[in-house]
mmCIF file of C-alpha atoms in Angstrom:
data_model
loop_
_atom_site.group_PDB
_atom_site.id
_atom_site.type_symbol
_atom_site.label_atom_id
_atom_site.label_comp_id
_atom_site.label_asym_id
_atom_site.label_seq_id
_atom_site.Cartn_x
_atom_site.Cartn_y
_atom_site.Cartn_z
ATOM 1 C CA MET A 194 0.344 0.087 0.076
ATOM 2 C CA LEU A 195 0.874 3.522 -0.639
ATOM 3 C CA LYS A 196 1.980 5.399 2.870
ATOM 4 C CA ARG A 197 1.348 9.119 3.488
ATOM 5 C CA THR A 198 4.916 9.848 3.261
ATOM 6 C CA LEU A 199 4.936 9.054 -0.469
ATOM 7 C CA ILE A 200 2.512 12.253 -1.112
ATOM 8 C CA ALA A 201 4.936 14.794 -1.339
ATOM 9 C CA VAL A 202 7.335 12.872 -3.710
ATOM 10 C CA THR A 203 4.597 11.223 -5.788
ATOM 11 C CA LEU A 204 2.485 14.632 -6.586
ATOM 12 C CA SER A 205 5.951 16.444 -7.522
ATOM 13 C CA ALA A 206 7.682 14.086 -9.575
ATOM 14 C CA LEU A 207 4.976 11.452 -11.086
ATOM 15 C CA PHE A 208 2.228 13.806 -12.761
ATOM 16 C CA THR A 209 4.741 16.508 -14.371
ATOM 17 C CA VAL A 210 6.755 16.218 -17.508
ATOM 18 C CA GLY A 211 9.213 18.661 -17.237
ATOM 19 C CA VAL A 212 10.702 21.496 -19.093
ATOM 20 C CA GLN A 213 9.033 19.886 -22.166
ATOM 21 C CA ALA A 214 5.365 19.569 -20.986
ATOM 22 C CA LYS A 215 4.146 23.355 -21.184
ATOM 23 C CA PRO A 216 5.737 26.203 -21.926
ATOM 24 C CA GLN A 217 6.010 29.011 -19.308
ATOM 25 C CA ALA A 218 3.130 32.069 -19.139
ATOM 26 C CA PRO A 219 4.484 33.943 -22.344
ATOM 27 C CA HIS A 220 3.961 36.978 -20.234
ATOM 28 C CA ASP A 221 5.990 35.849 -16.918
ATOM 29 C CA GLY A 222 9.133 35.769 -19.235
ATOM 30 C CA PRO A 223 10.163 39.824 -19.440
ATOM 31 C CA LYS A 224 7.848 40.737 -16.209
ATOM 32 C CA VAL A 225 9.458 38.346 -13.898
ATOM 33 C CA GLN A 226 13.326 37.308 -15.361
ATOM 34 C CA MET A 227 14.620 40.089 -17.858
ATOM 35 C CA LEU A 228 13.201 42.844 -15.850
ATOM 36 C CA GLN A 229 14.973 41.551 -12.517
ATOM 37 C CA GLN A 230 18.129 41.082 -14.258
ATOM 38 C CA LEU A 231 17.940 44.551 -16.065
ATOM 39 C CA ARG A 232 17.474 46.156 -12.769
ATOM 40 C CA LYS A 233 20.958 44.685 -11.747
ATOM 41 C CA LEU A 234 22.427 46.660 -14.365
ATOM 42 C CA ASP A 235 23.596 50.342 -14.082
ATOM 43 C CA LEU A 236 21.329 51.717 -16.540
ATOM 44 C CA THR A 237 20.918 55.218 -17.289
ATOM 45 C CA GLN A 238 18.245 57.559 -16.815
ATOM 46 C CA ALA A 239 17.406 57.517 -20.487
ATOM 47 C CA GLN A 240 17.676 53.769 -20.551
ATOM 48 C CA LYS A 241 15.556 53.140 -17.686
ATOM 49 C CA GLU A 242 12.583 55.618 -19.393
ATOM 50 C CA ASP A 243 12.594 53.582 -22.467
ATOM 51 C CA VAL A 244 12.247 50.201 -20.832
ATOM 52 C CA ARG A 245 9.506 51.868 -18.844
ATOM 53 C CA LEU A 246 7.626 53.029 -22.126
ATOM 54 C CA LEU A 247 8.171 49.614 -23.726
ATOM 55 C CA MET A 248 6.814 47.587 -20.610
ATOM 56 C CA LYS A 249 4.167 50.332 -20.382
ATOM 57 C CA ASP A 250 3.028 49.408 -23.818
ATOM 58 C CA PHE A 251 3.623 45.934 -23.365
ATOM 59 C CA ARG A 252 1.162 45.675 -20.205
ATOM 60 C CA GLN A 253 -1.573 47.724 -22.377
ATOM 61 C CA GLU A 254 -1.048 45.086 -24.830
ATOM 62 C CA ALA A 255 -1.431 41.979 -22.425
ATOM 63 C CA LYS A 256 -4.393 43.590 -20.720
ATOM 64 C CA ALA A 257 -6.015 44.051 -23.935
ATOM 65 C CA ARG A 258 -5.445 40.496 -25.235
ATOM 66 C CA LYS A 259 -6.742 39.170 -21.803
ATOM 67 C CA ALA A 260 -10.006 41.224 -22.063
ATOM 68 C CA ASP A 261 -10.704 39.494 -25.078
ATOM 69 C CA LYS A 262 -10.516 35.946 -24.056
ATOM 70 C CA PRO A 263 -14.183 35.059 -23.028
ATOM 71 C CA HIS A 264 -13.158 33.598 -19.813
ATOM 72 C CA GLY A 265 -11.072 36.290 -19.201
ATOM 73 C CA GLY A 266 -7.759 35.016 -18.506
ATOM 74 C CA LYS A 267 -8.840 33.089 -15.743
ATOM 75 C CA MET A 268 -7.255 29.807 -14.505
ATOM 76 C CA HIS A 269 -8.837 26.455 -15.424
ATOM 77 C CA PRO A 270 -8.909 23.646 -13.060
ATOM 78 C CA ALA A 271 -6.088 21.014 -12.854
ATOM 79 C CA PRO A 272 -6.950 17.467 -14.421
ATOM 80 C CA SER A 273 -9.000 15.477 -12.006
ATOM 81 C CA PRO A 274 -7.494 12.563 -9.896
ATOM 82 C CA ASP A 275 -9.060 9.826 -11.761
ATOM 83 C CA ARG A 276 -7.440 11.177 -15.179
ATOM 84 C CA LEU A 277 -3.985 11.589 -13.891
ATOM 85 C CA VAL A 278 -3.874 7.833 -12.849
ATOM 86 C CA ALA A 279 -5.810 6.550 -15.550
ATOM 87 C CA THR A 280 -3.879 3.349 -17.561
ATOM 88 C CA GLU A 281 -4.949 4.684 -21.162
ATOM 89 C CA VAL A 282 -4.193 8.092 -23.038
ATOM 90 C CA ASP A 283 -5.634 9.521 -25.944
ATOM 91 C CA ALA A 284 -2.799 10.358 -27.989
ATOM 92 C CA GLN A 285 -4.262 12.166 -30.663
ATOM 93 C CA ALA A 286 -7.086 14.100 -28.571
ATOM 94 C CA MET A 287 -4.205 15.512 -26.237
ATOM 95 C CA ALA A 288 -1.794 16.264 -29.101
ATOM 96 C CA ASP A 289 -4.611 18.313 -30.805
ATOM 97 C CA LYS A 290 -5.572 20.117 -27.474
ATOM 98 C CA LEU A 291 -1.925 20.788 -26.758
ATOM 99 C CA ALA A 292 -1.574 22.167 -30.515
ATOM 100 C CA ALA A 293 -4.593 24.267 -30.400
ATOM 101 C CA GLY A 294 -3.164 25.756 -26.955
ATOM 102 C CA MET A 295 0.003 26.485 -28.366
ATOM 103 C CA GLU A 296 -1.352 28.393 -31.509
ATOM 104 C CA LYS A 297 -3.604 30.679 -29.748
ATOM 105 C CA ARG A 298 -0.532 31.693 -27.408
ATOM 106 C CA ARG A 299 1.741 31.774 -30.227
ATOM 107 C CA PRO A 300 0.761 35.894 -31.275
ATOM 108 C CA MET A 301 1.677 36.619 -27.369
ATOM 109 C CA ARG A 302 4.794 34.605 -27.225
ATOM 110 C CA LEU A 303 5.929 36.611 -30.499
ATOM 111 C CA ARG A 304 5.024 39.595 -28.618
ATOM 112 C CA VAL A 305 7.164 39.042 -25.688
ATOM 113 C CA ALA A 306 10.120 38.088 -28.224
ATOM 114 C CA GLN A 307 10.116 41.350 -29.960
ATOM 115 C CA LEU A 308 9.940 43.270 -26.104
ATOM 116 C CA GLU A 309 12.920 41.496 -25.085
ATOM 117 C CA ASN A 310 14.587 42.019 -28.775
ATOM 118 C CA GLN A 311 13.869 45.947 -28.118
ATOM 119 C CA LEU A 312 15.133 45.715 -24.333
ATOM 120 C CA TYR A 313 18.113 43.987 -25.409
ATOM 121 C CA ASN A 314 18.954 46.552 -28.160
ATOM 122 C CA LEU A 315 18.795 49.369 -25.331
ATOM 123 C CA LEU A 316 21.856 47.959 -23.850
ATOM 124 C CA THR A 317 25.356 48.810 -24.147
ATOM 125 C CA PRO A 318 27.546 45.648 -25.372
ATOM 126 C CA GLU A 319 29.141 45.463 -21.987
ATOM 127 C CA GLN A 320 25.324 45.445 -20.520
ATOM 128 C CA GLN A 321 24.592 43.122 -22.789
ATOM 129 C CA SER A 322 27.182 40.521 -22.313
ATOM 130 C CA ALA A 323 26.282 41.166 -18.325
ATOM 131 C CA LEU A 324 23.009 40.034 -19.055
ATOM 132 C CA SER A 325 23.578 37.068 -20.966
ATOM 133 C CA GLU A 326 25.954 36.046 -18.074
ATOM 134 C CA MET A 327 22.830 36.469 -15.536
ATOM 135 C CA ARG A 328 20.553 34.432 -17.918
ATOM 136 C CA ARG A 329 23.084 31.563 -18.298
ATOM 137 C CA GLU A 330 23.503 31.593 -14.190
ATOM 138 C CA HIS A 331 19.716 31.540 -13.965
ATOM 139 C CA HIS A 332 19.189 28.556 -15.998
ATOM 140 C CA ARG A 333 21.938 26.658 -14.341
ATOM 141 C CA ASP A 334 20.330 27.467 -10.982
ATOM 142 C CA ILE A 335 17.283 26.081 -12.823
ATOM 143 C CA ALA A 336 18.915 23.249 -13.511
ATOM 144 C CA LYS A 337 20.339 22.196 -10.276
ATOM 145 C CA LYS A 338 16.654 22.684 -8.897
ATOM 146 C CA ASP A 339 14.976 20.063 -11.058
ATOM 147 C CA LYS A 340 17.766 17.815 -10.436
ATOM 148 C CA LYS A 341 17.194 17.813 -6.696
ATOM 149 C CA LYS A 342 13.563 17.354 -7.558
ATOM 150 C CA ASP A 343 14.430 14.362 -9.783
ATOM 151 C CA ARG A 344 13.634 11.736 -7.079
ATOM 152 C CA ASP A 345 11.978 8.412 -7.632
ATOM 153 C CA PRO A 346 8.279 9.042 -7.227
ATOM 154 C CA LEU A 347 7.576 5.259 -6.572
ATOM 155 C CA SER A 348 10.699 4.207 -4.508
ATOM 156 C CA ARG A 349 8.264 3.592 -1.496
ATOM 157 C CA PHE A 350 5.740 1.667 -2.975
ATOM 158 C CA GLU A 351 5.414 -2.112 -1.707
ATOM 159 C CA LEU A 352 5.571 -3.406 -5.173
ATOM 160 C CA THR A 353 6.117 -7.085 -6.195
ATOM 161 C CA GLU A 354 9.015 -8.518 -7.824
ATOM 162 C CA GLU A 355 7.220 -8.199 -11.311
ATOM 163 C CA GLN A 356 6.114 -5.073 -10.897
ATOM 164 C CA ASN A 357 9.667 -3.565 -9.677
ATOM 165 C CA ALA A 358 10.691 -5.091 -13.257
ATOM 166 C CA GLN A 359 8.256 -3.575 -14.995
ATOM 167 C CA MET A 360 8.676 -0.030 -13.229
ATOM 168 C CA THR A 361 12.445 -0.293 -13.573
ATOM 169 C CA ALA A 362 11.956 -0.673 -17.457
ATOM 170 C CA LEU A 363 9.564 2.261 -17.802
ATOM 171 C CA LYS A 364 11.813 4.407 -15.375
ATOM 172 C CA GLU A 365 14.759 4.179 -17.999
ATOM 173 C CA GLN A 366 12.359 5.287 -20.783
ATOM 174 C CA ARG A 367 11.431 8.249 -18.346
ATOM 175 C CA LYS A 368 15.170 8.915 -18.108
ATOM 176 C CA GLU A 369 15.556 9.165 -21.872
ATOM 177 C CA LEU A 370 12.537 11.013 -22.681
ATOM 178 C CA LYS A 371 13.593 13.433 -20.206
ATOM 179 C CA LYS A 372 16.828 13.955 -21.440
ATOM 180 C CA ARG A 373 15.986 14.194 -25.045
ATOM 181 C CA ALA A 374 13.212 17.129 -23.546
ATOM 182 C CA MET A 375 16.247 18.956 -22.257
ATOM 183 C CA VAL A 376 18.133 18.764 -25.074
ATOM 184 C CA SER A 377 15.538 20.026 -27.567
ATOM 185 C CA GLU A 378 14.385 22.852 -25.179
ATOM 186 C CA LYS A 379 18.312 24.144 -24.407
ATOM 187 C CA GLY A 380 18.640 23.908 -28.219
ATOM 188 C CA PHE A 381 15.571 25.950 -28.791
ATOM 189 C CA ARG A 382 16.552 28.444 -26.075
ATOM 190 C CA LYS A 383 19.857 28.920 -27.617
ATOM 191 C CA GLN A 384 18.671 29.726 -31.596
ATOM 192 C CA GLU A 385 15.889 31.648 -30.062
ATOM 193 C CA LYS A 386 18.140 33.845 -28.076
ATOM 194 C CA SER A 387 20.525 34.348 -31.114
ATOM 195 C CA LEU A 388 17.586 35.782 -32.719
ATOM 196 C CA ILE A 389 16.592 38.235 -29.824
ATOM 197 C CA LYS A 390 20.013 39.370 -29.765
ATOM 198 C CA GLN A 391 19.932 40.675 -33.664
ATOM 199 C CA PRO A 392 19.132 44.240 -34.220
ATOM 200 C CA GLN A 393 15.850 43.766 -35.309
ATOM 201 C CA LEU A 394 13.632 40.208 -34.683
ATOM 202 C CA ASP A 395 13.452 38.237 -37.879
ATOM 203 C CA GLU A 396 9.641 37.028 -37.544
ATOM 204 C CA ALA A 397 9.830 34.619 -40.053
ATOM 205 C CA GLN A 398 12.619 32.607 -38.826
ATOM 206 C CA TRP A 399 11.303 33.174 -34.911
ATOM 207 C CA LEU A 400 7.673 31.564 -36.121
ATOM 208 C CA ALA A 401 9.633 28.728 -38.249
ATOM 209 C CA LEU A 402 11.799 27.923 -34.898
ATOM 210 C CA VAL A 403 8.633 28.236 -32.717
ATOM 211 C CA LYS A 404 6.422 25.892 -34.792
ATOM 212 C CA GLN A 405 9.116 23.548 -34.635
ATOM 213 C CA HIS A 406 9.574 23.535 -31.010
ATOM 214 C CA GLU A 407 5.883 23.214 -30.434
ATOM 215 C CA GLN A 408 5.323 20.049 -32.116
ATOM 216 C CA GLN A 409 8.547 18.708 -30.363
ATOM 217 C CA MET A 410 6.956 19.697 -27.184
ATOM 218 C CA VAL A 411 3.401 17.932 -27.906
ATOM 219 C CA GLU A 412 5.343 14.856 -29.247
ATOM 220 C CA ASN A 413 7.341 14.924 -25.881
ATOM 221 C CA PHE A 414 4.346 15.937 -23.306
ATOM 222 C CA VAL A 415 2.347 12.919 -25.102
ATOM 223 C CA ALA A 416 5.052 10.405 -24.879
ATOM 224 C CA MET A 417 5.102 11.334 -21.112
ATOM 225 C CA ALA A 418 1.600 10.959 -20.604
ATOM 226 C CA GLN A 419 1.701 7.615 -22.658
ATOM 227 C CA LEU A 420 4.775 6.520 -19.932
ATOM 228 C CA ARG A 421 2.938 7.600 -17.067
ATOM 229 C CA ALA A 422 -0.122 5.748 -17.944
ATOM 230 C CA SER A 423 1.902 2.545 -18.558
ATOM 231 C CA MET A 424 3.200 3.157 -14.925
ATOM 232 C CA MET A 425 -0.505 3.282 -13.487
ATOM 233 C CA ALA A 426 -1.194 0.343 -15.312
ATOM 234 C CA VAL A 427 1.755 -1.666 -13.510
ATOM 235 C CA LEU A 428 0.169 -0.539 -10.215
ATOM 236 C CA THR A 429 -2.832 -2.583 -8.796
ATOM 237 C CA GLU A 430 -6.493 -1.114 -8.670
ATOM 238 C CA ALA A 431 -6.476 -0.622 -4.935
ATOM 239 C CA GLN A 432 -2.764 1.390 -5.260
ATOM 240 C CA ARG A 433 -4.084 3.476 -8.129
ATOM 241 C CA GLN A 434 -7.245 4.082 -5.947
ATOM 242 C CA GLU A 435 -5.307 5.410 -2.861
ATOM 243 C CA LEU A 436 -3.154 7.317 -5.344
ATOM 244 C CA ALA A 437 -6.540 8.973 -6.791
ATOM 245 C CA ASP A 438 -7.702 9.490 -3.130
ATOM 246 C CA ASP A 439 -4.385 11.177 -2.180
ATOM 247 C CA LEU A 440 -4.150 13.383 -5.354
ATOM 248 C CA GLU A 441 -7.919 14.394 -4.319
ATOM 249 C CA THR A 442 -6.807 15.602 -0.931
ATOM 250 C CA PHE A 443 -3.611 16.777 -1.329
ATOM 251 C CA GLY A 444 -2.906 17.730 -5.033
ATOM 252 C CA PRO A 445 -1.651 18.834 -7.463
ATOM 253 C CA GLN A 446 -3.595 21.768 -6.956
ATOM 254 C CA ARG A 447 -1.675 23.769 -10.074
ATOM 255 C CA LYS A 448 -4.031 25.447 -12.413
ATOM 256 C CA HIS A 449 -3.782 26.321 -15.745
ATOM 257 C CA ARG A 450 -4.558 29.018 -18.552
ATOM 258 C CA GLY A 451 -6.373 27.947 -21.720
#
């Protein structure tokens, strides 16, 4: 049987896909990360005023986009526990839904890339170099945190020998999938960063790059969901039900935007 001490580990690791799952909310990028980094640079008063005006325009556009949404940009509930412990996945339906959501968010992602390009080109070469180093450090910190979280969520299950053998094989598949997803994500970030550093963002190149990345993310997310379903199928019905009960009580509570 599952033990209550499993909850924190199981919920954080078993039901998340990693960096390839879903892109960060596009408006979070410049507001949370780049702006914090810009504040650490020795900007002139003129640069600060330019940043303020760019951000003012961006926030007004973001607010207008949010108001145009039928649900007003509100968050949707997280998937139900029964769905998370399901032993089968409708891969095509999942892929179609993810692709549609990414396509809907793409105009805002483009606007964010344009903003980052404008902000980057406000800086001197020395400031650009300092900003690049801060961003590299930021991604190193994220990688370290992700590594700490990457614990075995099933290590305390009281599994039979047969279940253990099946889980071992599935865990290896999950490990390889996450590794490929990380390589894909790093490659995308590097290429997008190169475009953002240009004097002017090439929208056609950016769009081609993002569409390719979105397709890779969809494939990775569906593959991980299928793998999760396979792991659920290894558990007994009683174990799945106990896990569903824990999910109902303790999470995951995270919601997502539609």
